[in-house]
mmCIF file of C-alpha atoms in Angstrom:
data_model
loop_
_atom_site.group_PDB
_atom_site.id
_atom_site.type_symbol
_atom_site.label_atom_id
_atom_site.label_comp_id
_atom_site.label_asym_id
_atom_site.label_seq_id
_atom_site.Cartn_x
_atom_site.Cartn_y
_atom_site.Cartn_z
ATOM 1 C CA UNK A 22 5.796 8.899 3.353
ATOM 2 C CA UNK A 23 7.781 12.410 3.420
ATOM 3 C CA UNK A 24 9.881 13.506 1.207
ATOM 4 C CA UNK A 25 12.497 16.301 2.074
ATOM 5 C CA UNK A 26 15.327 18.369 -0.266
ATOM 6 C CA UNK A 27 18.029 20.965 0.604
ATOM 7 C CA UNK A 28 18.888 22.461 -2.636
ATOM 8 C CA UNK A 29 22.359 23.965 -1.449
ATOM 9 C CA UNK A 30 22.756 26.646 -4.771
ATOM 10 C CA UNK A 31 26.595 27.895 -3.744
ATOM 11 C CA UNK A 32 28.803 26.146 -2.169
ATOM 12 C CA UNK A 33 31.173 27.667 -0.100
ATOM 13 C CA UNK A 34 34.189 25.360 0.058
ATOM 14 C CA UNK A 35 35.341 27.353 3.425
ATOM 15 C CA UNK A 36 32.382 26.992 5.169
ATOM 16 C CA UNK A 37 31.550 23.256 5.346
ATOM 17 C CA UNK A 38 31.153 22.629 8.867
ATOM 18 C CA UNK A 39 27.704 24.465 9.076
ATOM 19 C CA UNK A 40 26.426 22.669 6.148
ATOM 20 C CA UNK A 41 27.126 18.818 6.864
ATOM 21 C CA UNK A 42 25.908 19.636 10.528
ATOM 22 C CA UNK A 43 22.358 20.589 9.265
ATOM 23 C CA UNK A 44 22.267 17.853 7.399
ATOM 24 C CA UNK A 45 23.143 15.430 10.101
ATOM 25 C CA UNK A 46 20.239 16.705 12.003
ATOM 26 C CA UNK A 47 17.577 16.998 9.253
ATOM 27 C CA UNK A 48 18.734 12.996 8.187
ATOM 28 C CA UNK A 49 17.345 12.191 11.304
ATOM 29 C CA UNK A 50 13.906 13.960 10.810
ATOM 30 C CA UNK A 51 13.285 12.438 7.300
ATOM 31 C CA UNK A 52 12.703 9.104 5.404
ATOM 32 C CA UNK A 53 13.401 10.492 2.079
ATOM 33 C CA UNK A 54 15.772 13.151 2.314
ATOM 34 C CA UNK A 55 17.854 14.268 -0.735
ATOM 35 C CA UNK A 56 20.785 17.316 -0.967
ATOM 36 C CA UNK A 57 20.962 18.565 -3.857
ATOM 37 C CA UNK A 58 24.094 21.179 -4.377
ATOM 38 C CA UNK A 59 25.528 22.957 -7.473
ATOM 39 C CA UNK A 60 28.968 22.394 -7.874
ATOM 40 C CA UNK A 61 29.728 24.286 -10.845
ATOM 41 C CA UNK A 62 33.966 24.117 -10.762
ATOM 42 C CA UNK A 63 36.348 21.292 -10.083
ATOM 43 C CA UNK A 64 37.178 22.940 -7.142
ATOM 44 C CA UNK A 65 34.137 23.146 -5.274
ATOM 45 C CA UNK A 66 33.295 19.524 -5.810
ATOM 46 C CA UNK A 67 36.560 18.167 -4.694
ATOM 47 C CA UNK A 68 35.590 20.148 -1.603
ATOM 48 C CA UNK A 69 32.876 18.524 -1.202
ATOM 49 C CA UNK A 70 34.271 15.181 -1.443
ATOM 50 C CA UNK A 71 36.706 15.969 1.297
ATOM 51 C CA UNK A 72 34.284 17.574 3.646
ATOM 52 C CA UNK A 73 31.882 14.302 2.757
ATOM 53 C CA UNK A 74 34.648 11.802 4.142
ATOM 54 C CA UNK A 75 35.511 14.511 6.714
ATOM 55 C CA UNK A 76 32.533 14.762 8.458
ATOM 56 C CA UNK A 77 31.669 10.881 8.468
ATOM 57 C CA UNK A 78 28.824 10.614 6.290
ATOM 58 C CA UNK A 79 27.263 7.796 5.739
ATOM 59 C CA UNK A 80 26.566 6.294 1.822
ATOM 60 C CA UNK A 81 22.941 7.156 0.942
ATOM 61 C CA UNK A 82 21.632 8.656 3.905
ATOM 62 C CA UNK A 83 20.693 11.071 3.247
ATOM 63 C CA UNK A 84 21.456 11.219 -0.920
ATOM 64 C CA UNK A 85 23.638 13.471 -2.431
ATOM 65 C CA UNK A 86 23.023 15.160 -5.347
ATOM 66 C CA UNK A 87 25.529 16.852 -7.129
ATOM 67 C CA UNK A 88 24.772 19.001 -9.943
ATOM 68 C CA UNK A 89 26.690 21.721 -12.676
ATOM 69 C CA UNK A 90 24.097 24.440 -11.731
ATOM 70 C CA UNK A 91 21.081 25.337 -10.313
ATOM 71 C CA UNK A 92 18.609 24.856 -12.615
ATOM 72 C CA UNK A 93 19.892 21.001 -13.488
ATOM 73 C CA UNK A 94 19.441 20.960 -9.710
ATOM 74 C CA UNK A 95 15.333 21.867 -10.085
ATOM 75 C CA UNK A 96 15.046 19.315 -12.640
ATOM 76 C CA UNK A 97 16.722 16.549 -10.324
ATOM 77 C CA UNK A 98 14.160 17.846 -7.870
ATOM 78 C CA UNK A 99 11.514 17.617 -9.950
ATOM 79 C CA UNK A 100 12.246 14.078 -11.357
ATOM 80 C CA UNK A 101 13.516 12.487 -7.834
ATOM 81 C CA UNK A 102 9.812 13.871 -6.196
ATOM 82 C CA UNK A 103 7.645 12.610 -9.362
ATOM 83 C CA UNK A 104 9.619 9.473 -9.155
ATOM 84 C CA UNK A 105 8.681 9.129 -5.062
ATOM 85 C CA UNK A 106 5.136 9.852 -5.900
ATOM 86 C CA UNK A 107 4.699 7.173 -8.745
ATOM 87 C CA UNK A 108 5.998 4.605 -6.422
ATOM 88 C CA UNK A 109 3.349 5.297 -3.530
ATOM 89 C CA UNK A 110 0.885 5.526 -6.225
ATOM 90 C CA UNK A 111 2.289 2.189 -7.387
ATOM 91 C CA UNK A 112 1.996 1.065 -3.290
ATOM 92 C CA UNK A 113 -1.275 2.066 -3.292
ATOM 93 C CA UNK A 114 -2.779 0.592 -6.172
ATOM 94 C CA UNK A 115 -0.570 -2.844 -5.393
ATOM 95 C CA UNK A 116 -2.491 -2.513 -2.057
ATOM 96 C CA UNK A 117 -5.985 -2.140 -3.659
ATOM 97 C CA UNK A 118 -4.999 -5.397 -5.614
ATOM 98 C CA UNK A 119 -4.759 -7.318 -2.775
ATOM 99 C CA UNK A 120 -7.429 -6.481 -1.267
ATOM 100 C CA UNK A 121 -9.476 -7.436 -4.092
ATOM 101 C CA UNK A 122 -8.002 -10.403 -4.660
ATOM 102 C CA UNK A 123 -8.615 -10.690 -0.410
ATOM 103 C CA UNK A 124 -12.153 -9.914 -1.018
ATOM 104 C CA UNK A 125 -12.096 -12.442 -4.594
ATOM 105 C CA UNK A 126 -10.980 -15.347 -2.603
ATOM 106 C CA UNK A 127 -13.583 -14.180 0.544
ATOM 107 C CA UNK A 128 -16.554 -14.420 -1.865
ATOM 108 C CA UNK A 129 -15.227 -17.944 -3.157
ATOM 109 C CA UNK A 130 -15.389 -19.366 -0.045
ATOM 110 C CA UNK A 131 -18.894 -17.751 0.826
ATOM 111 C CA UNK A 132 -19.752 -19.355 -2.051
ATOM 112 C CA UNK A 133 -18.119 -22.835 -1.552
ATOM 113 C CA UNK A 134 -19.990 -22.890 1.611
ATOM 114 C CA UNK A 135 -22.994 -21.750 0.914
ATOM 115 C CA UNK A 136 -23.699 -24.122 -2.374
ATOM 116 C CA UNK A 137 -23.058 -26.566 0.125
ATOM 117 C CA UNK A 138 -25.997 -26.333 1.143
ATOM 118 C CA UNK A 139 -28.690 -28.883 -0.696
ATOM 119 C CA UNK A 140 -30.478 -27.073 -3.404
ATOM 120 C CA UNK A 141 -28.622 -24.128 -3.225
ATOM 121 C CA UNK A 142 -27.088 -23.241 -6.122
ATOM 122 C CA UNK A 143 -24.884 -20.104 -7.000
ATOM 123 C CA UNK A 144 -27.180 -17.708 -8.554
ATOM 124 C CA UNK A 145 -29.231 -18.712 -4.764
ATOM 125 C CA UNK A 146 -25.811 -18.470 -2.863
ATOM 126 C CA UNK A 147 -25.185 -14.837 -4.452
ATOM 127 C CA UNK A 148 -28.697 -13.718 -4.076
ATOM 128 C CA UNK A 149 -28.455 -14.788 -0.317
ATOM 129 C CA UNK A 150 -25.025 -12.646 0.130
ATOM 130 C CA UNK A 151 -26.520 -9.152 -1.178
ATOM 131 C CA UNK A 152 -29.798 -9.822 0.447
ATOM 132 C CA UNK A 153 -28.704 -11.048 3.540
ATOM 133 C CA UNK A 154 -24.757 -10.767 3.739
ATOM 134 C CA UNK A 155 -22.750 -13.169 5.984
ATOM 135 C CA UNK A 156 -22.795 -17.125 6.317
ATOM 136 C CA UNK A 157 -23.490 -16.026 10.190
ATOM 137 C CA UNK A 158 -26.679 -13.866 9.183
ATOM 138 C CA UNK A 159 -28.274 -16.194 6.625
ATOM 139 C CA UNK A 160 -27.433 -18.967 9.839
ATOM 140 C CA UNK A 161 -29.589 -16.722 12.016
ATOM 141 C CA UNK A 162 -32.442 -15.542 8.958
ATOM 142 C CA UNK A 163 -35.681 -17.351 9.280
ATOM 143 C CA UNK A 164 -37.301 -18.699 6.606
ATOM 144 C CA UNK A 165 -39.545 -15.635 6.345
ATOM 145 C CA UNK A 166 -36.880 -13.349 6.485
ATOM 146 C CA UNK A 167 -35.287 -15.265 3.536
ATOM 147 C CA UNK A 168 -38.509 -15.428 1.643
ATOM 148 C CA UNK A 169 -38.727 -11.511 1.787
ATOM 149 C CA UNK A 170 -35.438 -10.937 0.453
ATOM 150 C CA UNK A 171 -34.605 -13.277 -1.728
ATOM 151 C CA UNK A 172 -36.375 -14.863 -4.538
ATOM 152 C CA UNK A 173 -35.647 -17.866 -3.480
ATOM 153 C CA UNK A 174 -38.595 -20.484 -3.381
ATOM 154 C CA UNK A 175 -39.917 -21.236 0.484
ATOM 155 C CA UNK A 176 -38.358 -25.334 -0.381
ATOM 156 C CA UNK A 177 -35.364 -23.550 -0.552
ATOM 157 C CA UNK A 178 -35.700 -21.093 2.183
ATOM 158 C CA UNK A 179 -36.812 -24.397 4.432
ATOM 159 C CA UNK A 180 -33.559 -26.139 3.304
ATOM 160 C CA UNK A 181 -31.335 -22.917 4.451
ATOM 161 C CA UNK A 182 -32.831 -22.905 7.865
ATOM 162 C CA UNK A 183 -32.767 -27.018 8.479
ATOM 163 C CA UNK A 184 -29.411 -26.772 7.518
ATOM 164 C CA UNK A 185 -27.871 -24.476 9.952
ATOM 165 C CA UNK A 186 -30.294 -25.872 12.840
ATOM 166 C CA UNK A 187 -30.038 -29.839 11.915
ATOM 167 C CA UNK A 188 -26.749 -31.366 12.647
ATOM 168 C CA UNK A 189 -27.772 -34.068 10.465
ATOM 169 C CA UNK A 190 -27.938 -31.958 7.285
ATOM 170 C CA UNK A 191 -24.398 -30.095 7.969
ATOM 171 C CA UNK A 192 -22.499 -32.431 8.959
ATOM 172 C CA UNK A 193 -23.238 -34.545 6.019
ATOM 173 C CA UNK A 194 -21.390 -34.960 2.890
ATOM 174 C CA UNK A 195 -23.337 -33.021 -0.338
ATOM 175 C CA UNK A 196 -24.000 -35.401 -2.820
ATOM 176 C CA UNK A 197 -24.648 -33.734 -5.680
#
């Protein structure tokens, strides 16, 4: 996300042309492009105003900024780019919050499925996910494999495997 800003500090009410056709090309080249231009007297901001309707621009791309003098102008700068940067912050932290509420609701359903599993219980089903990881590599782990990483007892580490190799035992309803 770019942000761009011609700070026009005189304008020259004669010499318009040259000005609005920059900015018709750099509008083009940016998301976020802002001119900001000092228009300290009445007459060089009805100028502008004719020259904006003159040479067809269009509302809010890019944004004008008129200001009384240059160093109001630096401040509008400053605030408009501190403003840009909050709101990506803000994107990227709304971002992170999905993806741990994404990784929240993951972990509920390794959990749902893995509890379903006869004796298995959550402290078991969260013991099997750092030790182990996914549903598909504790379906692959052997019962020796489990027994090393886990502290799970071997009735336990029996159940795991029977599970994921007898049809009988998932396919049934967990009666608990």
């Amino acid at each position: 996300m770019s942000i761009s800003f011609v700070f026009i500090t005189n304008w020259d009410c004669h010499n318009t042309a040259v000005v609005f056709s920059r900015i018709k090309k750099l509008k083009e080249q940016f998301a976020h492009f802002y001119v900001v231009l000092a228009l300290p007297t009445r007459e060089q901001n009805d100028s502008f105003v004719r020259s904006y309707f003159k040479y067809g621009m269009e509302l809010g791309r890019p944004t004008f900024v008129p200001v009384q003098d240059s160093e109001m102008g630096f401040e509008k700068i400053i605030k408009i780019a501190h403003s840009r940067g909050v709101c990506k912050r803000q994107d990227a932290i709304s971002k992170l919050k999905a993806e741990r509420r994404r990784a929240v609701q993951t972990m509920d359903v390794f959990l749902r499925v893995v509890t379903s599993i006869p004796l298995i219980d959550n402290h078991d089903a969260n013991a099997l996910n750092q030790a182990i990881g996914s549903i598909e590599a504790i379906a692959k782990a052997s019962k020796t494999y489990i027994l090393e990483n886990t502290d799970l007892s071997a009735e336990k580490a029996e159940m795991i495997v029977r599970f994921f190799r007898d049809p009988k035992l998932y396919l049934s309803p967990k009666i608990n």
